[in-house]
Amino acid sequence: MLGQELSKELVLGAGEQIKKILSPHREEDRNLVKKGLILFRQGSIYNVNTTSYTVNAKVQDVTSVQVQLDLEDFMMSTCTCPAENICRHQLATFLYVYASVDRVGTFVDLWKEEKSIDDVMKHVKKASSLLHPEKEYEDSSLASWIAFFDREYERFESQLVSQNQLFQSLFHHYYSALKKKAPKSPEMKQFFIVQASVTVFLKILQLIEETKPTDYMLQHIIYPYVDQLRDTIQTAIDEMKRYALPFALDPLLVDSVERFRDLLYTSKVYQYDRINLYQLLWIELLRRDKFISIEREWLEGYLDYETDYAIETEIALMHMNFLQSKDDEIFSRLQTLPPTALPLTFKWAEDIVKKKNWKRLTNWISFMMKQASTYKKSELSFEEKHYDISHMMRIIREYANATKDTAFYDRACKQMLPYTYAEYHDLLLEKEDFKTWLELQSLLGFSIYEIDSYLLKEIEKKEPGVLLPLYAKSVKEEISLKTRENYKMAVRYLKRMKAQYKKLKREEVWENYVQNLAEEHKRLRAFKEELKKGKLIHD
């Protein structure tokens, strides 16, 4: 369909533009293309419509965003996400369009082989600028970095014309300015980006306290920036791990102990994200006994006189225990917290999964399942509980696969229903346990019209007759609605039943069923007429 609406030449021309914009020699661009590919392969693009040269689409990421591609001038493309330039959502949409004219793999391969003259010229320009260096901070001093961040913020603030779109300006102008002035050495550059990202997160939290934005703004306008900051920090840390960290980084790490602590206490909003980022930074960068001792002493003293941030402090203390494998102490402390603290344990379980320490994870999985049973009864929204329990189930699935304990995953799916409908649904189909799958649909009240017809055909092919009870129930429901359209739908289901009975060579049972059905509803003249039209009964 897309191939008919857009010319192949236009799509390929847009691809050439992208090759000039993004370079396979830049890590940032490689990560961007990778994320676009992931979104495309996950089927995240929908509601696509086109004109002669534009494509409009929705892309489901952490939140849904609206993309408009301009295939004639790709730089004029837009997206409602916070990205300043070309973003993963635009790339995912382009790949969706490209797939209508050629293999997506072909485009990626051609892009990887592209040599960008523009990139070379940029490097030449940068090299020449070394003749006139502008030293705005000391490379090996975190205090100097922070002072630089503060000066840049004062400059940003003085140039701010309006408070409208304050958070957007903070991200696109202030944050971009910081990243452009990162040190040249790869290790220092990535750590500088981590610190700049933490600074911007803290600025966002401070501005929230000052401006008191609405819940809508917190969720839909500001949160995407928070999410992108976390993503950037993770990418920078992953890049740092490619190098042996220099000794020059040690003083910066020592000073970071206090710096990262600010994430816990700057504001009460985005509690999960603040704690999650604190956990990530400690796991990846500060996992040393000398740092842990400093932090533990401070946290214990803070807990004695400050109660406003009690949960943050408790979780931080548990995190110190986690880093030293004191799991029993964590379990004991967690039982004193409300059940809504469950999601804050996921980072720990994920770190254990990453290290493939399945023996240690066994106790964690057992504890999480007990906590989740209480968490299910909390007053949080269904959507929030569904999101968190699905997150937990991904961890449990990895554990079950590694230990080959599929029965445990099965029990976990049952125990967490209805929040694990999707996981249990997929598991039962994998096992081809169609009878239990059918019971699941009935238990949760799903009608047959809510189930993908392709899936129904596949099940019927593999196990004829298993769907007959579901069809019979749906027929009864349609007849009870007593409209012509519902009678037609009932007849459509009856035809599927007839085909199944024929496969089973149980035609007599079918004939008795349909005759009894017609007799039971003989006063419904319109239904009887539809039965005749469908050649299911005769005069």
mmCIF file of C-alpha atoms in Angstrom, residues 60-391:
data_model
loop_
_atom_site.group_PDB
_atom_site.id
_atom_site.type_symbol
_atom_site.label_atom_id
_atom_site.label_comp_id
_atom_site.label_asym_id
_atom_site.label_seq_id
_atom_site.Cartn_x
_atom_site.Cartn_y
_atom_site.Cartn_z
ATOM 1 C CA GLN A 60 4.840 3.638 20.608
ATOM 2 C CA ASP A 61 7.938 4.064 22.765
ATOM 3 C CA VAL A 62 7.921 4.698 26.535
ATOM 4 C CA THR A 63 5.134 7.107 25.591
ATOM 5 C CA SER A 64 3.396 7.474 22.246
ATOM 6 C CA VAL A 65 4.856 10.147 19.947
ATOM 7 C CA GLN A 66 3.703 11.684 16.655
ATOM 8 C CA VAL A 67 6.139 11.687 13.730
ATOM 9 C CA GLN A 68 5.971 13.528 10.421
ATOM 10 C CA LEU A 69 8.604 12.681 7.815
ATOM 11 C CA ASP A 70 9.409 15.070 4.978
ATOM 12 C CA LEU A 71 10.963 12.756 2.382
ATOM 13 C CA GLU A 72 11.981 15.640 0.124
ATOM 14 C CA ASP A 73 13.891 17.449 2.878
ATOM 15 C CA PHE A 74 14.444 15.011 5.741
ATOM 16 C CA MET A 75 15.803 17.698 8.067
ATOM 17 C CA MET A 76 12.333 19.269 8.032
ATOM 18 C CA SER A 77 10.880 16.098 9.594
ATOM 19 C CA THR A 78 9.393 16.494 13.080
ATOM 20 C CA CYS A 79 8.656 14.424 16.168
ATOM 21 C CA THR A 80 6.926 15.285 19.429
ATOM 22 C CA CYS A 81 9.719 13.651 21.479
ATOM 23 C CA PRO A 82 12.362 15.878 23.152
ATOM 24 C CA ALA A 83 15.176 15.035 20.702
ATOM 25 C CA GLU A 84 16.753 18.102 19.161
ATOM 26 C CA ASN A 85 17.757 16.557 15.833
ATOM 27 C CA ILE A 86 16.857 13.352 13.974
ATOM 28 C CA CYS A 87 15.504 10.844 16.521
ATOM 29 C CA ARG A 88 14.929 7.121 16.851
ATOM 30 C CA HIS A 89 11.194 7.568 16.198
ATOM 31 C CA GLN A 90 11.815 9.275 12.855
ATOM 32 C CA LEU A 91 14.283 6.531 11.903
ATOM 33 C CA ALA A 92 11.853 3.771 12.904
ATOM 34 C CA THR A 93 9.143 5.382 10.762
ATOM 35 C CA PHE A 94 11.537 5.772 7.826
ATOM 36 C CA LEU A 95 12.532 2.079 8.079
ATOM 37 C CA TYR A 96 8.829 1.191 8.071
ATOM 38 C CA VAL A 97 8.455 3.154 4.812
ATOM 39 C CA TYR A 98 11.715 1.797 3.365
ATOM 40 C CA ALA A 99 10.497 -1.774 3.929
ATOM 41 C CA SER A 100 7.797 -1.114 1.292
ATOM 42 C CA VAL A 101 10.411 -0.565 -1.427
ATOM 43 C CA ASP A 102 13.417 -2.668 -0.375
ATOM 44 C CA ARG A 103 14.880 -4.787 2.421
ATOM 45 C CA VAL A 104 15.626 -2.780 5.566
ATOM 46 C CA GLY A 105 18.846 -4.788 5.931
ATOM 47 C CA THR A 106 19.972 -3.414 2.569
ATOM 48 C CA PHE A 107 19.627 0.171 3.769
ATOM 49 C CA VAL A 108 21.523 -0.541 7.014
ATOM 50 C CA ASP A 109 24.332 -2.320 5.131
ATOM 51 C CA LEU A 110 24.671 0.559 2.660
ATOM 52 C CA TRP A 111 24.694 3.060 5.518
ATOM 53 C CA LYS A 112 27.452 1.170 7.338
ATOM 54 C CA GLU A 113 29.633 1.272 4.208
ATOM 55 C CA GLU A 114 29.093 5.025 3.643
ATOM 56 C CA LYS A 115 32.141 7.244 4.162
ATOM 57 C CA SER A 116 31.185 10.768 5.141
ATOM 58 C CA ILE A 117 33.452 13.555 3.854
ATOM 59 C CA ASP A 118 31.568 15.943 6.106
ATOM 60 C CA ASP A 119 32.685 13.974 9.152
ATOM 61 C CA VAL A 120 36.310 14.131 8.047
ATOM 62 C CA MET A 121 36.087 17.907 7.579
ATOM 63 C CA LYS A 122 34.585 18.303 11.032
ATOM 64 C CA HIS A 123 37.546 16.487 12.549
ATOM 65 C CA VAL A 124 39.975 18.676 10.613
ATOM 66 C CA LYS A 125 38.217 21.746 11.942
ATOM 67 C CA LYS A 126 38.354 20.446 15.472
ATOM 68 C CA ALA A 127 42.070 19.709 15.148
ATOM 69 C CA SER A 128 42.800 23.227 13.982
ATOM 70 C CA SER A 129 40.872 24.665 16.895
ATOM 71 C CA LEU A 130 43.391 23.060 19.258
ATOM 72 C CA LEU A 131 45.784 25.863 18.308
ATOM 73 C CA HIS A 132 43.545 28.228 20.272
ATOM 74 C CA PRO A 133 42.162 26.186 23.168
ATOM 75 C CA GLU A 134 39.591 27.662 25.487
ATOM 76 C CA LYS A 135 39.983 26.084 28.924
ATOM 77 C CA GLU A 136 36.710 26.518 30.795
ATOM 78 C CA TYR A 137 37.312 23.842 33.462
ATOM 79 C CA GLU A 138 39.931 21.439 34.786
ATOM 80 C CA ASP A 139 39.570 17.992 33.231
ATOM 81 C CA SER A 140 40.327 16.113 36.461
ATOM 82 C CA SER A 141 38.249 18.181 38.902
ATOM 83 C CA LEU A 142 34.570 17.502 39.497
ATOM 84 C CA ALA A 143 34.295 20.767 41.451
ATOM 85 C CA SER A 144 35.587 22.573 38.364
ATOM 86 C CA TRP A 145 33.033 20.770 36.181
ATOM 87 C CA ILE A 146 30.170 21.705 38.486
ATOM 88 C CA ALA A 147 31.331 25.323 38.609
ATOM 89 C CA PHE A 148 31.351 25.280 34.799
ATOM 90 C CA PHE A 149 27.838 23.750 34.742
ATOM 91 C CA ASP A 150 26.667 26.544 37.073
ATOM 92 C CA ARG A 151 28.228 29.280 34.927
ATOM 93 C CA GLU A 152 26.633 27.850 31.822
ATOM 94 C CA TYR A 153 23.282 27.739 33.607
ATOM 95 C CA GLU A 154 23.595 31.389 34.603
ATOM 96 C CA ARG A 155 24.336 32.219 30.965
ATOM 97 C CA PHE A 156 21.357 30.139 29.816
ATOM 98 C CA GLU A 157 19.103 31.793 32.392
ATOM 99 C CA SER A 158 20.195 35.305 31.385
ATOM 100 C CA GLN A 159 19.401 34.600 27.742
ATOM 101 C CA LEU A 160 16.022 33.011 28.467
ATOM 102 C CA VAL A 161 13.399 35.264 26.933
ATOM 103 C CA SER A 162 10.307 33.561 28.364
ATOM 104 C CA GLN A 163 9.425 31.009 31.036
ATOM 105 C CA ASN A 164 7.207 29.277 28.475
ATOM 106 C CA GLN A 165 8.716 25.966 27.417
ATOM 107 C CA LEU A 166 11.273 26.315 30.202
ATOM 108 C CA PHE A 167 11.953 22.567 30.465
ATOM 109 C CA GLN A 168 12.237 22.193 26.700
ATOM 110 C CA SER A 169 14.789 25.030 26.574
ATOM 111 C CA LEU A 170 16.724 23.548 29.489
ATOM 112 C CA PHE A 171 17.070 20.256 27.650
ATOM 113 C CA HIS A 172 17.622 21.462 24.101
ATOM 114 C CA HIS A 173 19.827 24.508 24.775
ATOM 115 C CA TYR A 174 21.507 24.235 28.188
ATOM 116 C CA TYR A 175 22.069 20.454 28.078
ATOM 117 C CA SER A 176 23.221 20.531 24.444
ATOM 118 C CA ALA A 177 25.704 23.317 25.259
ATOM 119 C CA LEU A 178 27.209 21.247 28.089
ATOM 120 C CA LYS A 179 27.668 18.118 25.982
ATOM 121 C CA LYS A 180 29.363 20.057 23.190
ATOM 122 C CA LYS A 181 32.091 21.150 25.614
ATOM 123 C CA ALA A 182 32.976 17.685 26.951
ATOM 124 C CA PRO A 183 36.670 16.732 27.279
ATOM 125 C CA LYS A 184 38.381 15.156 24.271
ATOM 126 C CA SER A 185 39.598 11.907 25.859
ATOM 127 C CA PRO A 186 36.972 9.153 25.412
ATOM 128 C CA GLU A 187 36.885 8.094 29.082
ATOM 129 C CA MET A 188 36.643 11.629 30.455
ATOM 130 C CA LYS A 189 34.140 12.636 27.776
ATOM 131 C CA GLN A 190 31.674 9.897 28.738
ATOM 132 C CA PHE A 191 31.993 10.586 32.464
ATOM 133 C CA PHE A 192 31.514 14.299 31.756
ATOM 134 C CA ILE A 193 28.282 13.429 29.904
ATOM 135 C CA VAL A 194 27.155 11.358 32.917
ATOM 136 C CA GLN A 195 27.774 14.308 35.235
ATOM 137 C CA ALA A 196 26.150 16.794 32.837
ATOM 138 C CA SER A 197 23.088 14.545 32.606
ATOM 139 C CA VAL A 198 22.857 14.263 36.399
ATOM 140 C CA THR A 199 23.152 18.056 36.608
ATOM 141 C CA VAL A 200 20.283 18.567 34.156
ATOM 142 C CA PHE A 201 18.147 16.025 36.030
ATOM 143 C CA LEU A 202 18.797 17.903 39.286
ATOM 144 C CA LYS A 203 17.984 21.225 37.574
ATOM 145 C CA ILE A 204 14.697 19.736 36.348
ATOM 146 C CA LEU A 205 13.862 18.637 39.895
ATOM 147 C CA GLN A 206 14.715 22.094 41.282
ATOM 148 C CA LEU A 207 12.582 23.826 38.653
ATOM 149 C CA ILE A 208 9.674 21.506 39.427
ATOM 150 C CA GLU A 209 9.869 22.562 43.061
ATOM 151 C CA GLU A 210 9.908 26.232 42.018
ATOM 152 C CA THR A 211 7.237 26.196 39.296
ATOM 153 C CA LYS A 212 4.856 23.490 40.627
ATOM 154 C CA PRO A 213 3.794 22.144 37.208
ATOM 155 C CA THR A 214 0.523 20.241 36.731
ATOM 156 C CA ASP A 215 0.349 16.442 36.784
ATOM 157 C CA TYR A 216 -0.208 16.526 33.025
ATOM 158 C CA MET A 217 3.029 18.464 32.524
ATOM 159 C CA LEU A 218 4.944 16.141 34.846
ATOM 160 C CA GLN A 219 3.800 13.064 32.974
ATOM 161 C CA HIS A 220 3.610 14.178 29.355
ATOM 162 C CA ILE A 221 5.896 17.196 28.945
ATOM 163 C CA ILE A 222 8.720 16.790 31.457
ATOM 164 C CA TYR A 223 8.979 13.023 31.956
ATOM 165 C CA PRO A 224 10.194 12.252 28.396
ATOM 166 C CA TYR A 225 13.249 14.417 29.137
ATOM 167 C CA VAL A 226 13.897 12.503 32.369
ATOM 168 C CA ASP A 227 13.626 9.235 30.483
ATOM 169 C CA GLN A 228 16.036 10.422 27.787
ATOM 170 C CA LEU A 229 18.547 11.572 30.415
ATOM 171 C CA ARG A 230 18.569 8.104 31.983
ATOM 172 C CA ASP A 231 19.010 6.597 28.529
ATOM 173 C CA THR A 232 21.970 8.904 27.802
ATOM 174 C CA ILE A 233 23.597 8.061 31.144
ATOM 175 C CA GLN A 234 23.305 4.317 30.482
ATOM 176 C CA THR A 235 24.777 4.741 26.988
ATOM 177 C CA ALA A 236 27.677 6.827 28.333
ATOM 178 C CA ILE A 237 28.414 4.245 31.047
ATOM 179 C CA ASP A 238 28.360 1.422 28.496
ATOM 180 C CA GLU A 239 30.818 3.400 26.381
ATOM 181 C CA MET A 240 33.085 3.971 29.418
ATOM 182 C CA LYS A 241 33.259 0.215 30.001
ATOM 183 C CA ARG A 242 35.015 -0.192 26.659
ATOM 184 C CA TYR A 243 38.106 1.450 28.156
ATOM 185 C CA ALA A 244 40.354 0.787 31.136
ATOM 186 C CA LEU A 245 39.392 3.723 33.353
ATOM 187 C CA PRO A 246 42.383 6.001 34.045
ATOM 188 C CA PHE A 247 43.622 6.764 37.562
ATOM 189 C CA ALA A 248 42.761 10.408 36.866
ATOM 190 C CA LEU A 249 39.104 9.418 37.211
ATOM 191 C CA ASP A 250 39.499 8.320 40.860
ATOM 192 C CA PRO A 251 39.274 11.821 42.428
ATOM 193 C CA LEU A 252 36.180 12.478 40.303
ATOM 194 C CA LEU A 253 34.574 9.260 41.558
ATOM 195 C CA VAL A 254 35.294 10.146 45.196
ATOM 196 C CA ASP A 255 33.563 13.503 44.772
ATOM 197 C CA SER A 256 30.680 11.795 42.949
ATOM 198 C CA VAL A 257 29.593 9.985 46.121
ATOM 199 C CA GLU A 258 28.096 13.199 47.482
ATOM 200 C CA ARG A 259 27.014 14.412 44.051
ATOM 201 C CA PHE A 260 24.897 11.372 43.207
ATOM 202 C CA ARG A 261 23.297 11.481 46.657
ATOM 203 C CA ASP A 262 21.532 14.702 45.628
ATOM 204 C CA LEU A 263 19.295 12.590 43.379
ATOM 205 C CA LEU A 264 17.605 11.238 46.502
ATOM 206 C CA TYR A 265 16.851 14.517 48.219
ATOM 207 C CA THR A 266 16.343 17.337 45.690
ATOM 208 C CA SER A 267 12.602 16.761 45.183
ATOM 209 C CA LYS A 268 9.903 14.228 45.954
ATOM 210 C CA VAL A 269 8.695 13.847 42.351
ATOM 211 C CA TYR A 270 9.814 10.965 40.119
ATOM 212 C CA GLN A 271 10.745 8.860 43.145
ATOM 213 C CA TYR A 272 11.226 5.643 41.194
ATOM 214 C CA ASP A 273 13.380 7.341 38.542
ATOM 215 C CA ARG A 274 15.547 9.150 41.101
ATOM 216 C CA ILE A 275 16.211 5.998 43.106
ATOM 217 C CA ASN A 276 16.671 3.878 39.993
ATOM 218 C CA LEU A 277 19.307 6.264 38.628
ATOM 219 C CA TYR A 278 21.066 6.387 42.024
ATOM 220 C CA GLN A 279 21.176 2.575 42.025
ATOM 221 C CA LEU A 280 22.505 2.462 38.465
ATOM 222 C CA LEU A 281 25.317 4.942 39.144
ATOM 223 C CA TRP A 282 26.455 3.083 42.252
ATOM 224 C CA ILE A 283 26.297 -0.331 40.595
ATOM 225 C CA GLU A 284 28.261 0.783 37.552
ATOM 226 C CA LEU A 285 30.673 3.411 38.894
ATOM 227 C CA LEU A 286 31.045 3.430 42.689
ATOM 228 C CA ARG A 287 31.054 -0.256 43.609
ATOM 229 C CA ARG A 288 33.999 -0.066 45.996
ATOM 230 C CA ASP A 289 34.092 -0.779 49.710
ATOM 231 C CA LYS A 290 35.720 2.569 50.554
ATOM 232 C CA PHE A 291 32.898 4.467 48.816
ATOM 233 C CA ILE A 292 30.239 2.248 50.371
ATOM 234 C CA SER A 293 31.594 2.900 53.888
ATOM 235 C CA ILE A 294 31.460 6.677 53.349
ATOM 236 C CA GLU A 295 27.904 6.516 52.031
ATOM 237 C CA ARG A 296 26.610 4.099 54.666
ATOM 238 C CA GLU A 297 27.885 6.279 57.521
ATOM 239 C CA TRP A 298 26.270 9.402 56.034
ATOM 240 C CA LEU A 299 22.930 7.687 55.335
ATOM 241 C CA GLU A 300 22.662 6.186 58.809
ATOM 242 C CA GLY A 301 23.288 9.603 60.365
ATOM 243 C CA TYR A 302 20.727 11.225 58.050
ATOM 244 C CA LEU A 303 18.089 8.625 58.874
ATOM 245 C CA ASP A 304 18.354 9.467 62.574
ATOM 246 C CA TYR A 305 17.042 13.017 62.189
ATOM 247 C CA GLU A 306 15.334 13.312 58.765
ATOM 248 C CA THR A 307 12.029 11.562 57.994
ATOM 249 C CA ASP A 308 10.785 13.405 54.886
ATOM 250 C CA TYR A 309 12.892 11.202 52.640
ATOM 251 C CA ALA A 310 12.804 8.074 54.803
ATOM 252 C CA ILE A 311 12.031 5.669 51.940
ATOM 253 C CA GLU A 312 14.811 7.081 49.761
ATOM 254 C CA THR A 313 17.280 6.759 52.642
ATOM 255 C CA GLU A 314 16.151 3.237 53.516
ATOM 256 C CA ILE A 315 16.474 2.093 49.894
ATOM 257 C CA ALA A 316 19.906 3.728 49.636
ATOM 258 C CA LEU A 317 21.057 1.865 52.765
ATOM 259 C CA MET A 318 19.685 -1.365 51.324
ATOM 260 C CA HIS A 319 21.618 -0.586 48.156
ATOM 261 C CA MET A 320 24.838 -0.435 50.143
ATOM 262 C CA ASN A 321 23.917 -3.861 51.580
ATOM 263 C CA PHE A 322 23.201 -5.138 48.083
ATOM 264 C CA LEU A 323 26.595 -4.028 46.795
ATOM 265 C CA GLN A 324 28.158 -6.080 49.606
ATOM 266 C CA SER A 325 25.802 -9.068 49.059
ATOM 267 C CA LYS A 326 24.040 -8.668 52.434
ATOM 268 C CA ASP A 327 20.717 -9.864 51.053
ATOM 269 C CA ASP A 328 19.175 -11.080 54.316
ATOM 270 C CA GLU A 329 19.500 -7.584 55.789
ATOM 271 C CA ILE A 330 17.757 -6.167 52.718
ATOM 272 C CA PHE A 331 14.864 -8.620 53.002
ATOM 273 C CA SER A 332 14.452 -7.740 56.668
ATOM 274 C CA ARG A 333 14.423 -3.988 55.943
ATOM 275 C CA LEU A 334 12.082 -4.304 52.961
ATOM 276 C CA GLN A 335 9.376 -5.875 55.107
ATOM 277 C CA THR A 336 9.117 -2.605 57.040
ATOM 278 C CA LEU A 337 8.350 -0.613 53.866
ATOM 279 C CA PRO A 338 4.973 -0.359 52.090
ATOM 280 C CA PRO A 339 4.348 -2.967 49.332
ATOM 281 C CA THR A 340 4.611 -0.196 46.706
ATOM 282 C CA ALA A 341 8.402 -0.329 47.230
ATOM 283 C CA LEU A 342 8.500 -3.577 45.219
ATOM 284 C CA PRO A 343 9.596 -1.949 41.898
ATOM 285 C CA LEU A 344 12.621 -0.465 43.650
ATOM 286 C CA THR A 345 14.023 -3.988 44.030
ATOM 287 C CA PHE A 346 14.059 -4.697 40.297
ATOM 288 C CA LYS A 347 17.406 -2.990 39.668
ATOM 289 C CA TRP A 348 19.045 -5.344 42.128
ATOM 290 C CA ALA A 349 17.518 -8.447 40.583
ATOM 291 C CA GLU A 350 18.516 -7.251 37.098
ATOM 292 C CA ASP A 351 22.121 -6.782 38.215
ATOM 293 C CA ILE A 352 22.183 -10.336 39.565
ATOM 294 C CA VAL A 353 20.739 -11.579 36.249
ATOM 295 C CA LYS A 354 23.469 -9.691 34.352
ATOM 296 C CA LYS A 355 26.104 -11.465 36.435
ATOM 297 C CA LYS A 356 24.287 -14.824 35.959
ATOM 298 C CA ASN A 357 24.409 -15.524 39.704
ATOM 299 C CA TRP A 358 21.348 -17.798 39.598
ATOM 300 C CA LYS A 359 21.949 -19.194 43.089
ATOM 301 C CA ARG A 360 21.749 -15.700 44.608
ATOM 302 C CA LEU A 361 18.783 -14.833 42.441
ATOM 303 C CA THR A 362 16.765 -17.792 43.760
ATOM 304 C CA ASN A 363 16.241 -16.073 47.136
ATOM 305 C CA TRP A 364 15.440 -12.774 45.412
ATOM 306 C CA ILE A 365 12.809 -14.318 43.156
ATOM 307 C CA SER A 366 11.166 -16.041 46.114
ATOM 308 C CA PHE A 367 11.086 -12.787 48.097
ATOM 309 C CA MET A 368 9.789 -10.738 45.167
ATOM 310 C CA MET A 369 6.928 -13.167 44.583
ATOM 311 C CA LYS A 370 5.842 -12.884 48.232
ATOM 312 C CA GLN A 371 6.001 -9.095 48.072
ATOM 313 C CA ALA A 372 4.140 -9.041 44.761
ATOM 314 C CA SER A 373 1.177 -10.881 46.276
ATOM 315 C CA THR A 374 0.725 -7.948 48.652
ATOM 316 C CA TYR A 375 1.574 -5.414 45.967
ATOM 317 C CA LYS A 376 -1.348 -6.703 43.863
ATOM 318 C CA LYS A 377 -3.732 -5.545 46.593
ATOM 319 C CA SER A 378 -2.327 -2.007 46.795
ATOM 320 C CA GLU A 379 -4.374 1.027 45.771
ATOM 321 C CA LEU A 380 -2.215 1.849 42.763
ATOM 322 C CA SER A 381 -3.892 1.991 39.349
ATOM 323 C CA PHE A 382 -4.306 -1.184 37.313
ATOM 324 C CA GLU A 383 -1.958 0.229 34.641
ATOM 325 C CA GLU A 384 0.829 0.906 37.136
ATOM 326 C CA LYS A 385 0.541 -2.524 38.744
ATOM 327 C CA HIS A 386 0.398 -4.177 35.326
ATOM 328 C CA TYR A 387 3.567 -2.345 34.211
ATOM 329 C CA ASP A 388 5.524 -3.251 37.361
ATOM 330 C CA ILE A 389 4.434 -6.881 37.503
ATOM 331 C CA SER A 390 5.258 -7.313 33.797
ATOM 332 C CA HIS A 391 8.725 -5.917 34.594
#
